[in-house]
Amino acid sequence: MVRNNKRKTDRKGITISAAQKALSYIKSGKSIRKAAEAFKIPFESLWRAIKKKEGQISKNVYPKTCSSRQIFNDSEELMLVDYLLVTSHIGFPVNCRTLRSMAYQQALRNEKSFPTSWTEHELAGKDWVAGFLKRHHSVSIRTPEATSMARATAFNKTNVKVFYSKLQDLYARNNLTPDRIFNLDETGLTTSQKPQKVIAESVTKQVAQLVSHECGQTVTMYGFVNAIGNALPPCMVFPQKNFKNYMIHGAPPGTLGIAYPSGWMTAATFLECLKHFVRFVHCSKDNIVLLLLDNHESHVSLEAIDFCRENGIVLLSFPPHCTHKLQTLDKTVFGPFKRLYHRAANDWMYNNPGKRMSIYDVAGLVRKAYPKSFTSSNIVSGFHCTGISPFDFRRIFFSVIRQRST
């Protein structure tokens, strides 16, 4: 198959005026070939136009004058598609080179006729892969997400069923409405931005872009969202011993700033975040809220649990290594937020040439990215696609069954 075909002749198609003149000429008793020669029209184009007019062939069907040869028949290609889908579902997707090797081996084993270039490299051609993907839209070239063995094995029917049964029990016991269902999670914000795609000289093999640091400092940010699409002001943990108010200069209004030497979340800093959460939610024992979170060690301290009991916060943790499938913020919010954050950091580097980004610039970058990513539509779709609100256990459970069965 040739993807970029180059015309080798100057033969052109048929125009409407030329076709009308040729048809009149044919009606006078001349043959189609004579009319084609008289008006310098390709014979096959004139023949096709006449047959269309007479209704003998469909308007969308043309005689194949030049077509690429398909190595495998339709049933054989469908079997290959099914194999590719199965391997992608179980976490071992096939790359293009492996697919080309498989196609060559299959063609060789079944004694298919294929181009000689396949034998030279013992691989199917890139043109064959392009044609294969064009014929089968259920598969395409994707960039996979690195998934550890722990995540792959922990996301199973047993863990998912236990989590959703507890969630359903809490809904019924506390009569929870969507405005009282919250999710919180943390993400790291670095002072070394991720470069964006740029326009540069096409013949240059490597294009360089300046970043602030090779390994920048990290500021931890906590996000809070609820099932009706609201987002609370974030909490930011700076890698400093003492907190100063200028650290959150330019941050979203209401942001809580905390300092800890490592910049990571600990039991003490998490307790401060819970107090920040209560100030905005106004929960109590008479107004209980549900807080969904992962089972990080900083979230399960005795002080945090006692504080939640006193203030009407019911904690429910996700199963270990399952947050990539079950957590709202991971599914639909943090991805757009990180992209917008790095875009804002990239703009900062352009507007401040010769300067290095510090942790005191992170708050201003968060203010640019936060309102555009923590939107109501992103948050609501996250709760919906995970089946948390509205409650839909089948949405995730059946996807696990399909994944394991394949």
mmCIF file of C-alpha atoms in Angstrom:
data_model
loop_
_atom_site.group_PDB
_atom_site.id
_atom_site.type_symbol
_atom_site.label_atom_id
_atom_site.label_comp_id
_atom_site.label_asym_id
_atom_site.label_seq_id
_atom_site.Cartn_x
_atom_site.Cartn_y
_atom_site.Cartn_z
ATOM 1 C CA MET A 1 0.000 0.000 0.000
ATOM 2 C CA VAL A 2 1.280 3.433 -0.963
ATOM 3 C CA ARG A 3 0.224 6.187 1.423
ATOM 4 C CA ASN A 4 1.751 9.080 -0.530
ATOM 5 C CA ASN A 5 1.069 8.305 -4.155
ATOM 6 C CA LYS A 6 2.644 10.601 -6.749
ATOM 7 C CA ARG A 7 0.906 11.109 -10.068
ATOM 8 C CA LYS A 8 2.939 9.668 -12.917
ATOM 9 C CA THR A 9 0.812 10.967 -15.816
ATOM 10 C CA ASP A 10 -0.965 14.217 -16.652
ATOM 11 C CA ARG A 11 -4.268 12.454 -17.330
ATOM 12 C CA LYS A 12 -7.177 14.414 -15.871
ATOM 13 C CA GLY A 13 -10.754 13.645 -15.028
ATOM 14 C CA ILE A 14 -13.843 14.602 -16.986
ATOM 15 C CA THR A 15 -15.486 18.040 -16.769
ATOM 16 C CA ILE A 16 -19.238 18.656 -16.930
ATOM 17 C CA SER A 17 -19.106 20.613 -20.196
ATOM 18 C CA ALA A 18 -16.919 18.000 -21.880
ATOM 19 C CA ALA A 19 -19.205 15.224 -20.693
ATOM 20 C CA GLN A 20 -22.276 16.955 -22.112
ATOM 21 C CA LYS A 21 -20.603 17.418 -25.488
ATOM 22 C CA ALA A 22 -19.450 13.797 -25.524
ATOM 23 C CA LEU A 23 -22.929 12.532 -24.653
ATOM 24 C CA SER A 24 -24.431 14.541 -27.493
ATOM 25 C CA TYR A 25 -21.773 13.132 -29.805
ATOM 26 C CA ILE A 26 -22.619 9.568 -28.708
ATOM 27 C CA LYS A 27 -26.348 10.140 -29.277
ATOM 28 C CA SER A 28 -25.556 10.956 -32.911
ATOM 29 C CA GLY A 29 -24.442 7.338 -33.364
ATOM 30 C CA LYS A 30 -20.763 7.411 -32.425
ATOM 31 C CA SER A 31 -19.136 4.961 -30.026
ATOM 32 C CA ILE A 32 -17.933 5.810 -26.543
ATOM 33 C CA ARG A 33 -14.320 5.294 -27.560
ATOM 34 C CA LYS A 34 -14.659 7.602 -30.554
ATOM 35 C CA ALA A 35 -16.237 10.284 -28.341
ATOM 36 C CA ALA A 36 -13.421 9.914 -25.811
ATOM 37 C CA GLU A 37 -10.808 10.386 -28.506
ATOM 38 C CA ALA A 38 -12.628 13.324 -30.105
ATOM 39 C CA PHE A 39 -12.963 15.330 -26.875
ATOM 40 C CA LYS A 40 -9.741 14.055 -25.243
ATOM 41 C CA ILE A 41 -11.521 12.439 -22.311
ATOM 42 C CA PRO A 42 -10.288 9.286 -20.545
ATOM 43 C CA PHE A 43 -12.337 6.382 -21.834
ATOM 44 C CA GLU A 44 -13.023 4.877 -18.384
ATOM 45 C CA SER A 45 -14.187 8.233 -16.993
ATOM 46 C CA LEU A 46 -16.606 8.709 -19.890
ATOM 47 C CA TRP A 47 -17.820 5.128 -19.623
ATOM 48 C CA ARG A 48 -18.421 5.517 -15.901
ATOM 49 C CA ALA A 49 -20.350 8.782 -16.413
ATOM 50 C CA ILE A 50 -22.650 7.174 -18.999
ATOM 51 C CA LYS A 51 -23.319 4.098 -16.873
ATOM 52 C CA LYS A 52 -24.127 6.274 -13.876
ATOM 53 C CA LYS A 53 -26.618 8.266 -15.890
ATOM 54 C CA GLU A 54 -28.261 5.074 -17.134
ATOM 55 C CA GLY A 55 -28.411 3.782 -13.534
ATOM 56 C CA GLN A 56 -26.507 0.609 -14.281
ATOM 57 C CA ILE A 57 -23.920 1.212 -11.519
ATOM 58 C CA SER A 58 -24.150 2.944 -8.153
ATOM 59 C CA LYS A 59 -22.839 6.476 -7.855
ATOM 60 C CA ASN A 60 -20.525 5.366 -5.079
ATOM 61 C CA VAL A 61 -19.100 2.326 -6.885
ATOM 62 C CA TYR A 62 -16.231 2.651 -9.322
ATOM 63 C CA PRO A 63 -14.249 0.032 -11.197
ATOM 64 C CA LYS A 64 -10.936 -0.528 -9.452
ATOM 65 C CA THR A 65 -8.360 0.763 -11.892
ATOM 66 C CA CYS A 66 -5.607 1.013 -9.277
ATOM 67 C CA SER A 67 -5.922 -0.315 -5.737
ATOM 68 C CA SER A 68 -3.633 -1.591 -3.026
ATOM 69 C CA ARG A 69 -3.501 -5.364 -2.472
ATOM 70 C CA GLN A 70 -4.640 -6.603 0.923
ATOM 71 C CA ILE A 71 -2.290 -9.273 2.318
ATOM 72 C CA PHE A 72 -4.770 -10.878 4.739
ATOM 73 C CA ASN A 73 -8.459 -11.426 4.159
ATOM 74 C CA ASP A 74 -11.135 -9.749 6.289
ATOM 75 C CA SER A 75 -11.607 -12.626 8.741
ATOM 76 C CA GLU A 76 -7.863 -12.917 9.357
ATOM 77 C CA GLU A 77 -7.566 -9.194 10.038
ATOM 78 C CA LEU A 78 -10.544 -9.292 12.416
ATOM 79 C CA MET A 79 -8.832 -12.069 14.382
ATOM 80 C CA LEU A 80 -5.753 -9.876 14.631
ATOM 81 C CA VAL A 81 -7.881 -6.945 15.834
ATOM 82 C CA ASP A 82 -9.449 -9.129 18.548
ATOM 83 C CA TYR A 83 -5.972 -10.176 19.703
ATOM 84 C CA LEU A 84 -4.835 -6.543 19.905
ATOM 85 C CA LEU A 85 -7.895 -5.602 21.962
ATOM 86 C CA VAL A 86 -7.363 -8.477 24.392
ATOM 87 C CA THR A 87 -3.698 -7.635 24.979
ATOM 88 C CA SER A 88 -4.518 -3.961 25.570
ATOM 89 C CA HIS A 89 -7.192 -4.869 28.150
ATOM 90 C CA ILE A 90 -4.839 -7.027 30.210
ATOM 91 C CA GLY A 91 -2.071 -4.419 30.309
ATOM 92 C CA PHE A 92 0.244 -5.757 27.600
ATOM 93 C CA PRO A 93 -0.618 -3.689 24.498
ATOM 94 C CA VAL A 94 1.257 -4.392 21.271
ATOM 95 C CA ASN A 95 3.461 -1.687 19.752
ATOM 96 C CA CYS A 96 3.818 -1.030 16.022
ATOM 97 C CA ARG A 97 7.061 -2.948 15.612
ATOM 98 C CA THR A 98 5.641 -6.030 17.319
ATOM 99 C CA LEU A 99 2.540 -5.808 15.129
ATOM 100 C CA ARG A 100 4.714 -5.676 12.015
ATOM 101 C CA SER A 101 6.684 -8.705 13.194
ATOM 102 C CA MET A 102 3.476 -10.625 13.913
ATOM 103 C CA ALA A 103 2.072 -9.774 10.484
ATOM 104 C CA TYR A 104 5.245 -10.972 8.754
ATOM 105 C CA GLN A 105 5.316 -14.259 10.675
ATOM 106 C CA GLN A 106 1.630 -14.851 10.014
ATOM 107 C CA ALA A 107 2.023 -14.139 6.303
ATOM 108 C CA LEU A 108 5.046 -16.433 6.118
ATOM 109 C CA ARG A 109 3.312 -19.265 7.960
ATOM 110 C CA ASN A 110 0.167 -19.061 5.810
ATOM 111 C CA GLU A 111 2.210 -18.764 2.600
ATOM 112 C CA LYS A 112 0.773 -15.364 1.699
ATOM 113 C CA SER A 113 2.114 -13.281 -1.148
ATOM 114 C CA PHE A 114 3.769 -10.165 0.264
ATOM 115 C CA PRO A 115 6.327 -7.536 -0.853
ATOM 116 C CA THR A 116 9.993 -8.511 -0.926
ATOM 117 C CA SER A 117 10.848 -5.705 1.506
ATOM 118 C CA TRP A 118 9.086 -7.707 4.236
ATOM 119 C CA THR A 119 11.598 -10.536 3.817
ATOM 120 C CA GLU A 120 14.570 -8.171 3.931
ATOM 121 C CA HIS A 121 13.682 -6.765 7.366
ATOM 122 C CA GLU A 122 11.475 -9.666 8.557
ATOM 123 C CA LEU A 123 8.822 -7.056 9.300
ATOM 124 C CA ALA A 124 5.630 -5.942 7.623
ATOM 125 C CA GLY A 125 5.858 -2.526 6.021
ATOM 126 C CA LYS A 126 4.797 0.714 7.680
ATOM 127 C CA ASP A 127 2.371 1.242 4.812
ATOM 128 C CA TRP A 128 0.638 -2.017 5.712
ATOM 129 C CA VAL A 129 0.203 -0.843 9.316
ATOM 130 C CA ALA A 130 -1.281 2.457 8.125
ATOM 131 C CA GLY A 131 -3.745 0.639 5.874
ATOM 132 C CA PHE A 132 -4.624 -1.861 8.624
ATOM 133 C CA LEU A 133 -5.453 0.950 11.082
ATOM 134 C CA LYS A 134 -7.429 2.777 8.403
ATOM 135 C CA ARG A 135 -9.572 -0.314 7.783
ATOM 136 C CA HIS A 136 -10.194 -1.028 11.493
ATOM 137 C CA HIS A 137 -11.199 2.010 13.548
ATOM 138 C CA SER A 138 -11.588 0.050 16.812
ATOM 139 C CA VAL A 139 -7.802 0.125 17.247
ATOM 140 C CA SER A 140 -5.426 3.075 16.970
ATOM 141 C CA ILE A 141 -1.962 4.178 18.047
ATOM 142 C CA ARG A 142 -2.107 5.412 21.649
ATOM 143 C CA THR A 143 0.370 6.546 24.286
ATOM 144 C CA PRO A 144 0.021 4.112 27.231
ATOM 145 C CA GLU A 145 0.063 5.139 30.870
ATOM 146 C CA ALA A 146 2.641 3.403 33.033
ATOM 147 C CA THR A 147 0.771 1.116 35.438
ATOM 148 C CA SER A 148 2.553 -0.787 38.178
ATOM 149 C CA MET A 149 1.910 -4.450 38.884
ATOM 150 C CA ALA A 150 0.368 -3.463 42.232
ATOM 151 C CA ARG A 151 -2.221 -1.256 40.509
ATOM 152 C CA ALA A 152 -2.986 -3.891 37.908
ATOM 153 C CA THR A 153 -3.602 -6.651 40.467
ATOM 154 C CA ALA A 154 -5.341 -4.553 43.150
ATOM 155 C CA PHE A 155 -8.066 -3.308 40.816
ATOM 156 C CA ASN A 156 -10.209 -6.451 40.975
ATOM 157 C CA LYS A 157 -13.826 -7.445 41.573
ATOM 158 C CA THR A 158 -13.371 -8.160 45.279
ATOM 159 C CA ASN A 159 -11.816 -4.798 46.204
ATOM 160 C CA VAL A 160 -14.206 -2.822 44.021
ATOM 161 C CA LYS A 161 -17.268 -4.636 45.369
ATOM 162 C CA VAL A 162 -16.237 -4.066 49.002
ATOM 163 C CA PHE A 163 -15.682 -0.340 48.389
ATOM 164 C CA TYR A 164 -19.014 0.256 46.660
ATOM 165 C CA SER A 165 -20.953 -1.798 49.177
ATOM 166 C CA LYS A 166 -19.532 0.380 51.988
ATOM 167 C CA LEU A 167 -20.284 3.506 49.961
ATOM 168 C CA GLN A 168 -23.890 2.435 49.410
ATOM 169 C CA ASP A 169 -24.287 1.635 53.110
ATOM 170 C CA LEU A 170 -23.027 5.128 54.061
ATOM 171 C CA TYR A 171 -25.448 6.738 51.618
ATOM 172 C CA ALA A 172 -28.382 4.898 53.140
ATOM 173 C CA ARG A 173 -27.325 5.290 56.779
ATOM 174 C CA ASN A 174 -26.598 9.050 56.640
ATOM 175 C CA ASN A 175 -29.046 10.025 53.882
ATOM 176 C CA LEU A 176 -26.227 11.790 52.012
ATOM 177 C CA THR A 177 -26.981 14.210 49.177
ATOM 178 C CA PRO A 178 -24.472 15.116 46.430
ATOM 179 C CA ASP A 179 -23.608 18.460 48.051
ATOM 180 C CA ARG A 180 -22.303 16.543 51.110
ATOM 181 C CA ILE A 181 -20.087 14.091 49.195
ATOM 182 C CA PHE A 182 -16.464 15.303 48.917
ATOM 183 C CA ASN A 183 -13.220 14.014 47.492
ATOM 184 C CA LEU A 184 -9.740 15.243 48.390
ATOM 185 C CA ASP A 185 -6.337 14.400 47.018
ATOM 186 C CA GLU A 186 -2.876 15.902 46.727
ATOM 187 C CA THR A 187 -0.615 16.593 43.773
ATOM 188 C CA GLY A 188 2.946 17.866 43.454
ATOM 189 C CA LEU A 189 3.779 21.158 41.730
ATOM 190 C CA THR A 190 7.392 21.519 40.661
ATOM 191 C CA THR A 191 9.411 24.625 39.838
ATOM 192 C CA SER A 192 10.802 22.879 36.732
ATOM 193 C CA GLN A 193 8.130 23.125 34.067
ATOM 194 C CA LYS A 194 7.364 20.516 31.444
ATOM 195 C CA PRO A 195 8.177 21.988 27.994
ATOM 196 C CA GLN A 196 5.306 22.506 25.561
ATOM 197 C CA LYS A 197 5.343 21.718 21.857
ATOM 198 C CA VAL A 198 7.127 24.434 19.868
ATOM 199 C CA ILE A 199 7.818 25.443 16.285
ATOM 200 C CA ALA A 200 11.442 25.098 15.219
ATOM 201 C CA GLU A 201 13.621 24.278 12.252
ATOM 202 C CA SER A 202 12.429 21.013 10.743
ATOM 203 C CA VAL A 203 15.894 19.664 9.853
ATOM 204 C CA THR A 204 17.203 20.069 13.422
ATOM 205 C CA LYS A 205 17.272 16.747 15.247
ATOM 206 C CA GLN A 206 17.156 18.200 18.750
ATOM 207 C CA VAL A 207 15.323 21.343 19.833
ATOM 208 C CA ALA A 208 16.282 22.818 23.215
ATOM 209 C CA GLN A 209 14.085 24.836 25.544
ATOM 210 C CA LEU A 210 15.239 26.436 28.770
ATOM 211 C CA VAL A 211 13.657 25.267 32.012
ATOM 212 C CA SER A 212 14.113 26.794 35.409
ATOM 213 C CA HIS A 213 15.870 23.828 37.079
ATOM 214 C CA GLU A 214 16.947 20.328 36.202
ATOM 215 C CA CYS A 215 15.292 19.024 39.367
ATOM 216 C CA GLY A 216 13.101 21.714 40.874
ATOM 217 C CA GLN A 217 11.556 21.958 44.326
ATOM 218 C CA THR A 218 8.084 20.534 44.876
ATOM 219 C CA VAL A 219 5.094 22.219 46.505
ATOM 220 C CA THR A 220 2.266 19.875 47.542
ATOM 221 C CA MET A 221 -1.269 21.072 46.794
ATOM 222 C CA TYR A 222 -4.449 19.593 48.241
ATOM 223 C CA GLY A 223 -7.706 19.904 46.276
ATOM 224 C CA PHE A 224 -11.252 19.552 47.628
ATOM 225 C CA VAL A 225 -14.325 18.982 45.417
ATOM 226 C CA ASN A 226 -17.891 17.821 45.974
ATOM 227 C CA ALA A 227 -20.375 15.948 43.806
ATOM 228 C CA ILE A 228 -22.378 19.013 42.677
ATOM 229 C CA GLY A 229 -19.303 20.516 41.051
ATOM 230 C CA ASN A 230 -18.006 22.887 43.728
ATOM 231 C CA ALA A 231 -14.299 23.278 44.555
ATOM 232 C CA LEU A 232 -12.949 24.611 47.852
ATOM 233 C CA PRO A 233 -9.838 26.815 48.059
ATOM 234 C CA PRO A 234 -6.761 24.580 47.987
ATOM 235 C CA CYS A 235 -4.116 23.934 50.631
ATOM 236 C CA MET A 236 -0.445 24.343 49.710
ATOM 237 C CA VAL A 237 2.481 22.828 51.626
ATOM 238 C CA PHE A 238 5.789 24.649 50.992
ATOM 239 C CA PRO A 239 9.225 23.071 51.583
ATOM 240 C CA GLN A 240 10.194 25.585 54.270
ATOM 241 C CA LYS A 241 10.615 25.431 58.028
ATOM 242 C CA ASN A 242 8.395 28.435 58.781
ATOM 243 C CA PHE A 243 5.438 29.716 56.804
ATOM 244 C CA LYS A 244 5.290 33.340 55.650
ATOM 245 C CA ASN A 245 2.221 34.988 54.139
ATOM 246 C CA TYR A 246 4.077 36.066 50.994
ATOM 247 C CA MET A 247 4.437 32.404 50.012
ATOM 248 C CA ILE A 248 0.798 32.310 48.887
ATOM 249 C CA HIS A 249 0.846 35.729 47.256
ATOM 250 C CA GLY A 250 -1.238 35.517 44.092
ATOM 251 C CA ALA A 251 -2.828 32.176 45.035
ATOM 252 C CA PRO A 252 -6.586 31.535 44.606
ATOM 253 C CA PRO A 253 -8.616 33.411 47.236
ATOM 254 C CA GLY A 254 -8.927 31.526 50.503
ATOM 255 C CA THR A 255 -5.883 29.312 49.927
ATOM 256 C CA LEU A 256 -4.311 27.843 53.067
ATOM 257 C CA GLY A 257 -0.521 27.954 53.231
ATOM 258 C CA ILE A 258 1.496 25.506 55.341
ATOM 259 C CA ALA A 259 5.246 25.010 55.708
ATOM 260 C CA TYR A 260 7.069 21.738 56.255
ATOM 261 C CA PRO A 261 10.785 21.137 55.524
ATOM 262 C CA SER A 262 10.200 18.351 53.013
ATOM 263 C CA GLY A 263 7.145 19.921 51.380
ATOM 264 C CA TRP A 264 5.264 16.635 51.745
ATOM 265 C CA MET A 265 1.983 15.917 53.472
ATOM 266 C CA THR A 266 2.261 14.603 57.031
ATOM 267 C CA ALA A 267 -0.246 13.820 59.766
ATOM 268 C CA ALA A 268 0.194 17.316 61.251
ATOM 269 C CA THR A 269 -0.216 19.151 57.938
ATOM 270 C CA PHE A 270 -3.194 16.958 57.011
ATOM 271 C CA LEU A 271 -4.901 17.946 60.266
ATOM 272 C CA GLU A 272 -4.475 21.606 59.295
ATOM 273 C CA CYS A 273 -6.075 20.822 55.941
ATOM 274 C CA LEU A 274 -9.039 19.200 57.693
ATOM 275 C CA LYS A 275 -9.531 22.342 59.786
ATOM 276 C CA HIS A 276 -9.436 24.361 56.570
ATOM 277 C CA PHE A 277 -12.043 21.998 55.116
ATOM 278 C CA VAL A 278 -14.385 22.420 58.117
ATOM 279 C CA ARG A 279 -14.170 26.227 57.943
ATOM 280 C CA PHE A 280 -15.694 26.211 54.454
ATOM 281 C CA VAL A 281 -18.068 23.231 54.683
ATOM 282 C CA HIS A 282 -19.502 23.989 58.172
ATOM 283 C CA CYS A 283 -20.054 20.310 58.887
ATOM 284 C CA SER A 284 -21.034 18.972 62.313
ATOM 285 C CA LYS A 285 -22.488 15.894 63.932
ATOM 286 C CA ASP A 286 -25.922 17.140 62.848
ATOM 287 C CA ASN A 287 -24.697 17.900 59.314
ATOM 288 C CA ILE A 288 -22.542 14.930 58.352
ATOM 289 C CA VAL A 289 -20.421 14.935 55.199
ATOM 290 C CA LEU A 290 -18.617 12.111 53.458
ATOM 291 C CA LEU A 291 -14.953 12.592 52.609
ATOM 292 C CA LEU A 292 -13.417 10.179 50.089
ATOM 293 C CA LEU A 293 -9.621 9.937 50.127
ATOM 294 C CA ASP A 294 -6.750 7.523 49.568
ATOM 295 C CA ASN A 295 -5.184 5.491 52.373
ATOM 296 C CA HIS A 296 -1.911 7.394 52.693
ATOM 297 C CA GLU A 297 -0.364 7.056 56.142
ATOM 298 C CA SER A 298 -0.837 10.782 56.843
ATOM 299 C CA HIS A 299 -4.616 10.360 56.449
ATOM 300 C CA VAL A 300 -5.113 7.665 59.076
ATOM 301 C CA SER A 301 -3.516 9.238 62.149
ATOM 302 C CA LEU A 302 -5.398 9.063 65.448
ATOM 303 C CA GLU A 303 -5.578 12.874 65.677
ATOM 304 C CA ALA A 304 -7.170 13.171 62.244
ATOM 305 C CA ILE A 305 -9.723 10.443 62.950
ATOM 306 C CA ASP A 306 -10.740 12.009 66.284
ATOM 307 C CA PHE A 307 -11.065 15.425 64.639
ATOM 308 C CA CYS A 308 -13.333 13.985 61.947
ATOM 309 C CA ARG A 309 -15.562 12.266 64.500
ATOM 310 C CA GLU A 310 -15.978 15.489 66.468
ATOM 311 C CA ASN A 311 -16.856 17.517 63.362
ATOM 312 C CA GLY A 312 -19.183 15.149 61.524
ATOM 313 C CA ILE A 313 -16.775 13.984 58.826
ATOM 314 C CA VAL A 314 -17.174 10.369 57.700
ATOM 315 C CA LEU A 315 -13.953 9.085 56.116
ATOM 316 C CA LEU A 316 -13.966 6.417 53.443
ATOM 317 C CA SER A 317 -10.711 5.411 51.780
ATOM 318 C CA PHE A 318 -10.339 3.911 48.341
ATOM 319 C CA PRO A 319 -8.884 0.406 48.005
ATOM 320 C CA PRO A 320 -5.068 0.424 47.802
ATOM 321 C CA HIS A 321 -3.674 1.135 44.322
ATOM 322 C CA CYS A 322 -7.140 1.786 42.854
ATOM 323 C CA THR A 323 -7.297 5.578 42.896
ATOM 324 C CA HIS A 324 -6.391 5.786 39.189
ATOM 325 C CA LYS A 325 -9.790 4.204 38.445
ATOM 326 C CA LEU A 326 -11.989 5.321 41.347
ATOM 327 C CA GLN A 327 -10.887 8.797 42.449
ATOM 328 C CA THR A 328 -12.649 11.807 40.943
ATOM 329 C CA LEU A 329 -9.699 14.194 41.054
ATOM 330 C CA ASP A 330 -7.378 11.686 39.386
ATOM 331 C CA LYS A 331 -9.865 10.902 36.633
ATOM 332 C CA THR A 332 -10.954 14.305 35.306
ATOM 333 C CA VAL A 333 -9.433 17.213 37.256
ATOM 334 C CA PHE A 334 -5.721 16.841 37.974
ATOM 335 C CA GLY A 335 -4.869 16.005 34.358
ATOM 336 C CA PRO A 336 -6.178 19.319 32.941
ATOM 337 C CA PHE A 337 -4.818 21.161 35.977
ATOM 338 C CA LYS A 338 -1.264 19.881 35.443
ATOM 339 C CA ARG A 339 -1.332 20.755 31.735
ATOM 340 C CA LEU A 340 -2.524 24.295 32.460
ATOM 341 C CA TYR A 341 -0.002 24.672 35.291
ATOM 342 C CA HIS A 342 2.932 23.729 33.039
ATOM 343 C CA ARG A 343 1.612 26.032 30.323
ATOM 344 C CA ALA A 344 1.486 28.911 32.817
ATOM 345 C CA ALA A 345 5.017 28.033 34.010
ATOM 346 C CA ASN A 346 6.229 28.023 30.419
ATOM 347 C CA ASP A 347 4.718 31.493 29.875
ATOM 348 C CA TRP A 348 6.418 32.687 33.069
ATOM 349 C CA MET A 349 9.804 31.618 31.684
ATOM 350 C CA TYR A 350 9.171 33.554 28.467
ATOM 351 C CA ASN A 351 8.123 36.669 30.379
ATOM 352 C CA ASN A 352 11.057 36.479 32.811
ATOM 353 C CA PRO A 353 14.148 35.728 30.713
ATOM 354 C CA GLY A 354 17.278 35.004 32.714
ATOM 355 C CA LYS A 355 15.357 34.309 35.944
ATOM 356 C CA ARG A 356 14.776 31.071 37.794
ATOM 357 C CA MET A 357 11.377 30.058 39.076
ATOM 358 C CA SER A 358 11.130 29.610 42.841
ATOM 359 C CA ILE A 359 8.528 28.133 45.158
ATOM 360 C CA TYR A 360 7.214 31.671 45.739
ATOM 361 C CA ASP A 361 6.074 31.832 42.110
ATOM 362 C CA VAL A 362 4.043 28.613 42.329
ATOM 363 C CA ALA A 363 1.013 30.253 43.975
ATOM 364 C CA GLY A 364 0.582 32.697 41.090
ATOM 365 C CA LEU A 365 0.769 29.846 38.564
ATOM 366 C CA VAL A 366 -1.835 27.891 40.506
ATOM 367 C CA ARG A 367 -4.200 30.870 40.339
ATOM 368 C CA LYS A 368 -4.028 30.774 36.523
ATOM 369 C CA ALA A 369 -4.588 27.034 36.211
ATOM 370 C CA TYR A 370 -6.983 26.357 39.106
ATOM 371 C CA PRO A 371 -10.219 28.048 37.892
ATOM 372 C CA LYS A 372 -9.823 26.664 34.360
ATOM 373 C CA SER A 373 -9.431 23.052 35.487
ATOM 374 C CA PHE A 374 -11.452 22.789 38.714
ATOM 375 C CA THR A 375 -14.598 23.536 36.739
ATOM 376 C CA SER A 376 -18.070 22.265 37.551
ATOM 377 C CA SER A 377 -18.232 20.153 34.385
ATOM 378 C CA ASN A 378 -14.894 18.440 35.075
ATOM 379 C CA ILE A 379 -15.784 17.694 38.683
ATOM 380 C CA VAL A 380 -19.298 16.400 37.995
ATOM 381 C CA SER A 381 -18.094 14.201 35.143
ATOM 382 C CA GLY A 382 -15.451 12.742 37.471
ATOM 383 C CA PHE A 383 -18.029 11.702 40.064
ATOM 384 C CA HIS A 384 -20.252 10.376 37.279
ATOM 385 C CA CYS A 385 -17.630 8.275 35.450
ATOM 386 C CA THR A 386 -16.524 6.620 38.705
ATOM 387 C CA GLY A 387 -20.108 5.769 39.654
ATOM 388 C CA ILE A 388 -19.875 7.586 43.001
ATOM 389 C CA SER A 389 -22.560 10.209 42.331
ATOM 390 C CA PRO A 390 -25.070 9.344 41.086
ATOM 391 C CA PHE A 391 -24.380 5.940 42.566
ATOM 392 C CA ASP A 392 -23.813 3.413 39.790
ATOM 393 C CA PHE A 393 -21.919 0.364 40.975
ATOM 394 C CA ARG A 394 -22.292 -1.364 37.597
ATOM 395 C CA ARG A 395 -20.325 1.328 35.756
ATOM 396 C CA ILE A 396 -17.041 0.247 37.382
ATOM 397 C CA PHE A 397 -17.872 -3.329 38.394
ATOM 398 C CA PHE A 398 -18.717 -4.542 34.904
ATOM 399 C CA SER A 399 -15.639 -2.836 33.482
ATOM 400 C CA VAL A 400 -13.540 -4.907 35.919
ATOM 401 C CA ILE A 401 -15.350 -8.060 34.817
ATOM 402 C CA ARG A 402 -14.693 -7.308 31.152
ATOM 403 C CA GLN A 403 -11.041 -6.533 31.880
ATOM 404 C CA ARG A 404 -10.488 -9.761 33.821
ATOM 405 C CA SER A 405 -12.464 -11.945 31.393
ATOM 406 C CA THR A 406 -10.326 -10.836 28.458
#
